[in-house]
Tab-separated table of C-alpha atoms in Angstrom:
chain	number	residue	atom	x	y	z
A	616	PRO	CA	-0.021	0.019	0.080
A	617	GLY	CA	1.009	3.768	-0.637
A	618	LEU	CA	3.584	2.492	-3.570
A	619	SER	CA	3.328	3.730	-7.035
A	620	ALA	CA	3.163	1.500	-9.895
A	621	ASP	CA	6.709	1.923	-10.820
A	622	GLU	CA	7.797	1.072	-7.069
A	623	THR	CA	5.761	-1.579	-6.775
A	624	ARG	CA	7.351	-3.268	-9.965
A	625	GLN	CA	10.727	-2.478	-8.422
A	626	ARG	CA	9.673	-4.245	-5.187
A	627	LEU	CA	8.668	-7.458	-6.897
A	628	ALA	CA	11.698	-7.210	-9.067
A	629	GLN	CA	13.818	-7.346	-5.813
A	630	MET	CA	11.697	-9.852	-3.581
A	631	SER	CA	11.529	-13.563	-4.588
A	632	HIS	CA	8.127	-15.149	-5.054
A	633	GLU	CA	8.157	-17.448	-2.075
A	634	ASP	CA	8.859	-14.312	-0.062
A	635	TYR	CA	5.893	-12.423	-1.568
A	636	LEU	CA	3.384	-15.402	-1.110
A	637	LEU	CA	4.383	-15.993	2.249
A	638	ASN	CA	5.093	-12.525	3.495
A	639	VAL	CA	2.749	-10.154	1.465
A	640	VAL	CA	-0.052	-12.568	0.130
A	641	LYS	CA	0.504	-14.437	3.449
A	642	VAL	CA	-0.736	-17.945	2.169
A	643	HIS	CA	-0.197	-21.090	3.761
A	644	PRO	CA	3.194	-22.820	2.942
A	645	ASP	CA	1.899	-25.540	0.835
A	646	VAL	CA	0.522	-23.128	-1.550
A	647	VAL	CA	4.000	-22.351	-2.270
A	648	LYS	CA	4.743	-25.871	-3.535
A	649	LEU	CA	2.273	-25.568	-6.128
A	650	PHE	CA	4.620	-22.782	-8.207
A	651	HIS	CA	8.016	-24.927	-7.308
A	652	SER	CA	8.679	-25.913	-10.805
A	653	ALA	CA	6.993	-23.351	-12.777
A	654	PHE	CA	9.959	-21.846	-14.147
A	655	PHE	CA	12.144	-25.218	-14.144
A	656	GLY	CA	12.004	-25.457	-17.708
A	657	SER	CA	14.060	-21.979	-18.463
A	658	LEU	CA	15.536	-20.983	-14.817
A	659	VAL	CA	15.905	-24.541	-13.335
A	660	VAL	CA	15.194	-23.021	-9.439
A	661	GLY	CA	12.156	-22.418	-7.701
A	662	PRO	CA	10.253	-19.629	-6.228
A	663	GLU	CA	12.733	-18.558	-3.400
A	664	ALA	CA	15.499	-17.717	-6.030
A	665	ILE	CA	12.967	-16.154	-8.673
A	666	PRO	CA	11.973	-12.504	-8.521
A	667	ALA	CA	8.116	-12.138	-8.036
A	668	ILE	CA	7.744	-9.663	-11.117
A	669	TYR	CA	8.466	-13.003	-13.636
A	670	PHE	CA	5.492	-14.555	-12.068
A	671	ARG	CA	3.332	-11.700	-12.319
A	672	ASP	CA	4.711	-10.813	-15.651
A	673	ASN	CA	4.218	-14.278	-16.938
A	674	GLY	CA	0.495	-14.352	-15.961
A	675	TYR	CA	0.553	-16.431	-12.654
A	676	PRO	CA	-2.217	-15.463	-9.611
A	677	GLY	CA	-1.646	-13.670	-6.524
A	678	PHE	CA	-1.311	-10.388	-8.054
A	679	ALA	CA	-4.740	-8.883	-8.556
A	680	GLY	CA	-5.056	-5.453	-6.897
A	681	LEU	CA	-1.568	-4.139	-7.191
A	682	ASN	CA	-2.488	-1.507	-9.863
A	683	LEU	CA	0.257	-2.678	-12.461
A	684	GLU	CA	-0.419	-2.624	-15.816
A	685	ASP	CA	0.275	-5.224	-18.132
A	686	LEU	CA	3.768	-5.090	-20.326
A	687	PRO	CA	2.981	-4.815	-24.076
A	688	PRO	CA	2.802	-8.149	-25.457
A	689	GLU	CA	6.113	-7.114	-27.442
A	690	LEU	CA	8.279	-5.917	-24.862
A	691	LEU	CA	10.683	-8.419	-23.983
A	692	VAL	CA	9.491	-11.401	-26.418
A	693	ASN	CA	12.300	-11.046	-28.941
A	694	GLU	CA	14.826	-9.425	-26.174
A	695	PRO	CA	17.726	-11.993	-26.035
A	696	GLY	CA	18.149	-13.491	-22.655
A	697	GLY	CA	15.034	-15.404	-22.351
A	698	ALA	CA	15.161	-15.125	-18.493
A	699	HIS	CA	11.360	-13.712	-18.411
A	700	GLY	CA	9.310	-16.720	-20.254
A	701	ARG	CA	7.333	-14.318	-22.029
A	702	GLU	CA	8.699	-15.510	-25.458
A	703	ASN	CA	6.904	-18.776	-25.748
A	704	ILE	CA	4.015	-17.071	-24.142
A	705	GLU	CA	3.423	-14.551	-26.486
A	706	ARG	CA	3.826	-16.449	-29.334
A	707	ALA	CA	1.602	-18.904	-28.286
A	708	ARG	CA	-1.018	-16.073	-27.463
A	709	SER	CA	-0.570	-15.403	-31.228
A	710	GLY	CA	-0.818	-18.543	-32.587
A	711	ASP	CA	2.874	-19.255	-33.050
A	712	PRO	CA	3.409	-22.146	-30.386
A	713	ASP	CA	6.879	-23.588	-30.041
A	714	MET	CA	8.133	-26.224	-32.652
A	715	TYR	CA	8.480	-29.700	-31.402
A	716	PHE	CA	10.867	-32.339	-33.442
A	717	PRO	CA	10.843	-35.986	-32.512
A	718	ASP	CA	14.355	-35.968	-32.206
A	719	GLY	CA	14.464	-32.735	-30.669
A	720	ASN	CA	17.223	-30.152	-32.170
A	721	ALA	CA	19.119	-32.942	-33.905
A	722	THR	CA	16.490	-32.352	-36.699
A	723	ILE	CA	17.945	-28.546	-37.105
A	724	THR	CA	21.606	-29.935	-37.334
A	725	ARG	CA	20.742	-32.391	-40.266
A	726	LEU	CA	19.154	-29.563	-41.660
A	727	LEU	CA	22.173	-27.519	-41.383
A	728	VAL	CA	24.378	-30.544	-42.682
A	729	ARG	CA	22.082	-31.045	-45.614
A	730	SER	CA	22.506	-27.277	-46.710
A	731	LEU	CA	26.597	-27.395	-46.154
A	732	ILE	CA	27.422	-30.517	-47.477
A	733	PRO	CA	23.984	-32.022	-49.966
A	734	TYR	CA	25.398	-34.948	-50.598
A	735	ALA	CA	25.797	-36.138	-47.059
A	736	VAL	CA	22.038	-36.281	-46.303
A	737	THR	CA	19.426	-37.813	-48.451
A	738	ALA	CA	16.694	-35.370	-47.814
A	739	GLY	CA	14.537	-33.016	-49.914
A	740	ASP	CA	13.204	-30.530	-46.960
A	741	MET	CA	12.233	-30.825	-43.417
A	742	GLU	CA	9.341	-33.509	-44.108
A	743	ASP	CA	12.233	-35.756	-45.362
A	744	ILE	CA	15.206	-34.908	-42.507
A	745	LEU	CA	13.863	-37.254	-39.717
A	746	THR	CA	14.206	-40.501	-41.556
A	747	ALA	CA	16.957	-39.475	-44.084
A	748	ALA	CA	20.206	-41.750	-44.034
A	749	VAL	CA	23.295	-39.546	-43.273
A	750	ASP	CA	26.382	-40.878	-45.107
A	751	TYR	CA	29.188	-40.254	-42.776
A	752	SER	CA	31.702	-40.669	-45.251
A	753	ARG	CA	30.903	-37.499	-47.036
A	754	LEU	CA	31.035	-35.181	-44.260
A	755	ASP	CA	35.121	-34.718	-44.243
A	756	ARG	CA	36.659	-34.940	-47.819
A	757	ASP	CA	39.292	-32.914	-49.176
A	758	ASP	CA	37.369	-31.686	-52.316
A	759	GLN	CA	34.917	-29.628	-50.604
A	760	ASP	CA	34.403	-26.285	-49.273
A	761	CYS	CA	32.746	-27.363	-46.010
A	762	ARG	CA	34.501	-30.249	-43.878
A	763	ILE	CA	32.802	-31.568	-40.678
A	764	ARG	CA	35.328	-33.306	-38.470
A	765	LEU	CA	33.471	-35.382	-35.737
A	766	ASN	CA	35.039	-36.325	-32.369
A	767	SER	CA	37.522	-33.788	-32.305
A	768	MET	CA	37.972	-31.787	-29.025
A	769	VAL	CA	39.859	-28.419	-29.532
A	770	VAL	CA	42.157	-27.914	-26.530
A	771	ASN	CA	44.307	-24.488	-27.840
A	772	VAL	CA	43.502	-21.430	-30.131
A	773	GLN	CA	45.925	-19.015	-30.401
A	774	HIS	CA	47.020	-16.121	-33.129
A	775	GLN	CA	49.766	-16.746	-35.160
A	776	GLY	CA	50.778	-13.418	-35.822
A	777	SER	CA	47.973	-11.057	-37.099
A	778	GLU	CA	46.902	-13.044	-39.983
A	779	GLN	CA	46.540	-16.761	-38.961
A	780	VAL	CA	45.081	-18.558	-36.081
A	781	ARG	CA	46.550	-21.889	-35.093
A	782	THR	CA	43.846	-24.564	-33.514
A	783	GLN	CA	44.876	-27.760	-31.806
A	784	TYR	CA	42.666	-30.721	-31.316
A	785	ILE	CA	42.553	-34.487	-30.176
A	786	ASN	CA	41.245	-36.962	-32.485
A	787	ASN	CA	41.065	-40.741	-31.375
A	788	GLY	CA	43.991	-40.048	-29.076
A	789	GLN	CA	46.045	-38.054	-31.146
A	790	ALA	CA	46.835	-34.318	-31.325
A	791	TYR	CA	46.544	-32.383	-34.762
A	792	THR	CA	46.758	-28.798	-35.642
A	793	VAL	CA	44.991	-26.773	-38.243
A	794	THR	CA	45.944	-23.263	-39.319
A	795	SER	CA	43.171	-20.931	-40.449
A	796	ASP	CA	42.490	-17.215	-41.354
A	797	ASP	CA	39.396	-17.023	-38.596
A	798	VAL	CA	37.968	-19.144	-35.824
A	799	VAL	CA	34.582	-18.869	-34.185
A	800	LEU	CA	34.721	-20.457	-30.592
A	801	ALA	CA	31.009	-21.407	-30.102
A	802	CYS	CA	31.531	-23.819	-27.272
A	803	TRP	CA	30.677	-23.587	-23.712
A	804	ASN	CA	31.934	-20.041	-22.695
A	805	THR	CA	33.104	-20.755	-19.568
A	806	VAL	CA	36.090	-22.976	-21.132
A	807	ILE	CA	37.062	-20.467	-23.518
A	808	PRO	CA	39.547	-18.743	-21.364
A	809	TYR	CA	41.208	-22.280	-20.894
A	810	ILE	CA	41.192	-22.835	-24.630
A	811	CYS	CA	42.433	-19.502	-25.534
A	812	PRO	CA	44.232	-18.018	-22.910
A	813	GLU	CA	45.389	-14.898	-24.663
A	814	LEU	CA	42.233	-13.220	-23.869
A	815	PRO	CA	42.416	-9.967	-21.810
A	816	ALA	CA	41.693	-10.447	-18.153
A	817	THR	CA	38.382	-8.395	-18.004
A	818	GLN	CA	36.859	-10.877	-21.195
A	819	LYS	CA	38.197	-14.262	-19.175
A	820	GLU	CA	36.142	-12.904	-15.996
A	821	ALA	CA	32.982	-12.044	-18.281
A	822	LEU	CA	32.752	-15.612	-19.803
A	823	ALA	CA	33.318	-17.231	-16.474
A	824	TYR	CA	30.271	-15.304	-15.243
A	825	GLY	CA	27.382	-17.787	-15.842
A	826	THR	CA	26.725	-20.881	-14.370
A	827	LYS	CA	24.838	-23.519	-16.681
A	828	SER	CA	21.829	-25.365	-14.592
A	829	PRO	CA	21.974	-29.180	-13.988
A	830	LEU	CA	19.288	-31.008	-15.400
A	831	VAL	CA	18.140	-34.563	-16.454
A	832	TYR	CA	16.193	-35.407	-19.567
A	833	GLY	CA	14.892	-38.927	-19.883
A	834	GLY	CA	13.097	-41.366	-22.032
A	835	ALA	CA	11.360	-44.754	-21.399
A	836	LEU	CA	10.077	-46.775	-23.934
A	837	LEU	CA	6.644	-48.130	-23.020
A	838	ARG	CA	4.964	-51.284	-24.373
A	839	ASN	CA	1.714	-49.255	-24.590
A	840	TRP	CA	0.022	-46.374	-23.593
A	841	GLN	CA	-3.185	-47.673	-22.536
A	842	ALA	CA	-3.236	-46.498	-19.097
A	843	PHE	CA	-3.047	-43.019	-20.054
A	844	VAL	CA	-6.208	-43.150	-22.612
A	845	ASP	CA	-8.045	-44.744	-19.729
A	846	THR	CA	-6.931	-41.982	-16.995
A	847	GLY	CA	-7.733	-39.212	-19.829
A	848	ILE	CA	-4.181	-37.504	-19.469
A	849	SER	CA	-1.111	-37.463	-21.669
A	850	SER	CA	1.132	-35.834	-18.920
A	851	VAL	CA	1.618	-35.348	-15.195
A	852	SER	CA	3.177	-31.985	-13.513
A	853	ALA	CA	4.409	-32.767	-9.883
A	854	PRO	CA	5.773	-29.740	-8.804
A	855	THR	CA	7.661	-31.216	-5.583
A	856	SER	CA	8.718	-34.922	-6.611
A	857	PHE	CA	11.946	-36.206	-8.150
A	858	TYR	CA	10.479	-35.859	-11.595
A	859	SER	CA	8.527	-32.844	-11.960
A	860	SER	CA	7.286	-33.600	-15.514
A	861	ILE	CA	6.370	-36.764	-16.889
A	862	GLY	CA	4.592	-37.556	-19.988
A	863	LEU	CA	4.107	-39.058	-23.781
A	864	GLN	CA	5.922	-37.371	-26.161
A	865	ALA	CA	4.109	-34.814	-28.376
A	866	SER	CA	2.151	-36.135	-31.231
A	867	VAL	CA	4.211	-35.109	-34.081
A	868	THR	CA	4.048	-36.694	-37.727
A	869	MET	CA	6.392	-35.483	-40.377
A	870	GLY	CA	6.964	-37.138	-43.739
A	871	ASP	CA	7.336	-41.152	-43.374
A	872	TYR	CA	7.717	-40.507	-39.528
A	873	GLN	CA	4.354	-41.527	-38.198
A	874	ALA	CA	3.438	-40.810	-34.243
A	875	PRO	CA	1.531	-43.597	-32.546
A	876	ARG	CA	-2.007	-43.530	-32.665
A	877	ASN	CA	-3.048	-46.899	-31.459
A	878	PRO	CA	-2.742	-46.948	-27.344
A	879	GLU	CA	-1.710	-50.708	-27.828
A	880	GLU	CA	1.073	-49.512	-29.668
A	881	PRO	CA	4.697	-48.642	-27.899
A	882	ILE	CA	5.654	-45.089	-27.379
A	883	VAL	CA	8.208	-43.126	-25.674
A	884	LEU	CA	7.788	-41.342	-22.388
A	885	ARG	CA	9.462	-38.420	-21.484
A	886	PHE	CA	10.517	-37.348	-17.851
A	887	SER	CA	12.711	-34.631	-16.454
A	888	ALA	CA	14.109	-33.772	-13.302
A	889	TYR	CA	15.585	-30.185	-12.366
A	890	PHE	CA	18.511	-29.862	-9.473
A	891	ASP	CA	17.605	-27.212	-7.400
A	892	VAL	CA	18.300	-26.767	-4.028
A	893	PRO	CA	15.450	-25.222	-1.913
A	894	GLY	CA	15.591	-24.256	1.570
A	895	GLN	CA	19.442	-23.372	2.244
A	896	ASN	CA	19.684	-19.742	1.159
A	897	LEU	CA	21.054	-20.253	-1.696
A	898	ASN	CA	21.234	-18.078	-4.991
A	899	ARG	CA	20.570	-19.273	-8.305
A	900	ARG	CA	23.815	-20.085	-9.444
A	901	GLU	CA	25.127	-21.489	-6.045
A	902	GLN	CA	22.005	-23.958	-6.413
A	903	HIS	CA	23.376	-24.740	-9.833
A	904	LEU	CA	26.711	-25.784	-8.489
A	905	ALA	CA	25.335	-27.509	-5.417
A	906	GLY	CA	22.393	-29.529	-7.540
A	907	ARG	CA	25.522	-30.575	-10.285
A	908	LYS	CA	27.050	-32.152	-7.452
A	909	GLU	CA	24.105	-33.840	-6.261
A	910	MET	CA	23.011	-35.019	-10.009
A	911	LEU	CA	26.574	-36.367	-10.604
A	912	ALA	CA	26.264	-38.541	-7.231
A	913	THR	CA	22.828	-39.875	-8.140
A	914	SER	CA	23.074	-43.663	-9.537
A	915	PHE	CA	21.370	-44.865	-12.366
A	916	ASP	CA	19.383	-47.135	-10.081
A	917	THR	CA	17.921	-44.368	-8.264
A	918	PHE	CA	16.756	-42.357	-11.401
A	919	GLU	CA	15.030	-45.902	-12.695
A	920	GLU	CA	13.421	-46.399	-9.232
A	921	LYS	CA	12.095	-42.805	-8.795
A	922	LEU	CA	10.451	-43.244	-12.343
A	923	ARG	CA	9.043	-46.474	-11.687
A	924	ASP	CA	7.534	-45.366	-8.375
A	925	GLN	CA	5.881	-42.259	-9.734
A	926	MET	CA	4.356	-43.934	-12.954
A	927	MET	CA	3.013	-46.678	-10.238
A	928	ARG	CA	1.504	-44.012	-8.059
A	929	VAL	CA	0.083	-41.997	-11.143
A	930	LEU	CA	-0.977	-44.988	-13.277
A	931	GLY	CA	-1.021	-48.174	-11.337
A	932	PRO	CA	-4.444	-47.826	-10.398
A	933	ALA	CA	-5.574	-47.981	-14.188
A	934	GLY	CA	-3.754	-51.055	-14.987
A	935	PHE	CA	-0.067	-49.825	-15.656
A	936	ASP	CA	2.591	-52.432	-14.357
A	937	ASP	CA	6.175	-50.804	-14.201
A	938	GLU	CA	7.623	-54.284	-14.460
A	939	ARG	CA	5.470	-55.154	-17.707
A	940	ASP	CA	5.047	-52.138	-19.487
A	941	ILE	CA	8.510	-50.207	-18.928
A	942	VAL	CA	10.653	-51.800	-21.722
A	943	GLY	CA	13.982	-50.072	-21.250
A	944	LEU	CA	14.859	-46.253	-20.342
A	945	THR	CA	17.514	-43.722	-21.048
A	946	VAL	CA	18.563	-41.060	-18.401
A	947	ASN	CA	20.534	-38.099	-20.162
A	948	ARG	CA	22.337	-36.145	-17.478
A	949	TRP	CA	22.767	-32.722	-18.223
A	950	PRO	CA	25.498	-31.426	-15.881
A	951	HIS	CA	26.061	-28.006	-17.761
A	952	GLY	CA	22.630	-27.479	-19.214
A	953	TYR	CA	20.789	-24.385	-19.951
A	954	SER	CA	22.607	-21.034	-20.439
A	955	TYR	CA	22.601	-18.683	-17.195
A	956	SER	CA	19.994	-15.739	-17.933
A	957	TYR	CA	20.214	-12.708	-15.527
A	958	ASN	CA	18.152	-12.172	-12.646
A	959	PRO	CA	17.071	-8.505	-10.886
A	960	MET	CA	17.564	-10.618	-7.468
A	961	ASP	CA	21.148	-11.452	-7.830
A	962	ASP	CA	22.457	-9.265	-11.143
A	963	PRO	CA	21.949	-5.640	-12.058
A	964	GLU	CA	18.292	-5.041	-12.970
A	965	GLU	CA	19.495	-3.473	-16.236
A	966	TRP	CA	21.122	-6.997	-17.234
A	967	ALA	CA	17.675	-8.770	-16.946
A	968	TYR	CA	15.758	-5.999	-18.704
A	969	THR	CA	17.886	-4.577	-21.244
A	970	SER	CA	20.379	-5.097	-24.141
A	971	SER	CA	23.089	-3.082	-21.992
A	972	ASP	CA	26.643	-3.566	-23.234
A	973	ALA	CA	27.514	-3.999	-19.537
A	974	ARG	CA	26.233	-7.448	-19.503
A	975	PRO	CA	28.971	-10.109	-18.818
A	976	CYS	CA	27.552	-11.939	-22.119
A	977	VAL	CA	28.407	-8.865	-24.311
A	978	VAL	CA	31.674	-8.298	-22.467
A	979	GLY	CA	32.434	-11.804	-23.074
A	980	ARG	CA	31.928	-12.514	-26.711
A	981	GLN	CA	33.944	-9.394	-27.994
A	982	GLN	CA	35.794	-10.470	-31.114
A	983	VAL	CA	39.755	-10.489	-30.725
A	984	GLY	CA	41.512	-10.375	-33.947
A	985	ARG	CA	40.794	-13.239	-35.935
A	986	ILE	CA	38.887	-14.987	-32.988
A	987	ALA	CA	34.828	-14.566	-32.649
A	988	ILE	CA	32.698	-15.932	-29.920
A	989	ALA	CA	29.123	-17.590	-30.292
A	990	ASN	CA	26.871	-20.093	-28.012
A	991	ALA	CA	23.564	-19.447	-26.345
A	992	ASP	CA	26.110	-18.303	-23.469
A	993	ALA	CA	27.113	-15.213	-25.787
A	994	ALA	CA	23.366	-14.215	-25.378
A	995	ALA	CA	22.737	-15.308	-21.645
A	996	SER	CA	19.754	-17.538	-23.187
A	997	PRO	CA	18.945	-21.017	-23.034
A	998	HIS	CA	17.117	-20.826	-26.349
A	999	THR	CA	17.746	-22.309	-29.750
A	1000	ASP	CA	16.870	-19.124	-31.457
A	1001	ALA	CA	19.670	-16.915	-29.468
A	1002	ALA	CA	22.362	-19.803	-30.116
A	1003	ILE	CA	21.500	-19.008	-33.816
A	1004	ASN	CA	21.754	-15.402	-33.791
A	1005	GLU	CA	24.993	-15.417	-31.956
A	1006	ALA	CA	26.629	-17.653	-34.666
A	1007	TYR	CA	25.159	-15.263	-37.239
A	1008	ARG	CA	26.736	-12.253	-35.508
A	1009	ALA	CA	30.147	-14.198	-35.284
A	1010	VAL	CA	30.623	-14.961	-38.645
A	1011	SER	CA	29.361	-11.417	-39.800
A	1012	GLU	CA	32.091	-9.711	-37.380
A	1013	LEU	CA	34.922	-11.825	-39.019
A	1014	LEU	CA	33.317	-11.397	-42.470
A	1015	ASN	CA	33.269	-7.698	-41.801
A	1016	THR	CA	36.750	-7.368	-40.504
């Protein structure tokens, strides 16, 4: 009470959503649990480490009567960073929902390879790409303008005078050296100072600022999905469970790839776990570090047992039998997952809400001689389109030098 709209927004930007719910709205602590996984898909922490304003601007309840005007739909939607979650929401409201590929972003990679080395991929368009064969023998040939060398880890990048860059890499245990006119470092930005030690100290510090989030994406092959049909659900959100989300893969049909239609057919179940560390008064970056240790210390048996337990609690009454119906599962641990995006509770507010050149991602991605820097980290964004934009920028910098 008594605060202007600007003052209210400022207060909400500095206050955690948990603090807001408990001490301003004064809800029962159990209510906070309902919002625990709300931002797992982008920030990978719960409401104790996310500002209340993010929840308000994304349409969550509990903010009526604050006399705050809605942000214009276009504001922040195309802002590189993606911290606010507004991109997907506003695009969906305008009839432009997220695009899902059955094999994830591998589809995008295959399309890129097809454009760069047409003879390597037998596909005409996006409809064909999922089932197209890839001729790996064509990826790295002497007579091609573009060569893709797989399983090659770069360990050192260094200028050789002002006109050349030397890249050293390891392939099959052997060390190799390549000399080129230009180099784009599009890897995890935190490791760049170790790969390219000639960078200025301030740039190295900026590249190391972000802390990637730890998460698990898994898939289980089910013998059938009749229990989902019988219960009338396709997915389950469990905000405080080990797996916060369990559900059937999105039904996508592209070209010759046909999604399962008959519930008696096998199907892939997706499940996700996000390793936050609530209740210990840790900020987001600290939670990512602690959560990564917890995730890497978790055994495969635990991941499997937790999935079987949750599936039986949800679908057991509908006849699901985990011993019979789960054919196999894959657990993909992602210790360095989503790129770090800025948060007004822990970072300067202008970093979260503007394209300030003072942001570490901008300082860190500056071109040095013939070396440019890309990756989603360079946009402080976990989104694929941000990674593509940064790649375009980095290549453009080198072409225009």
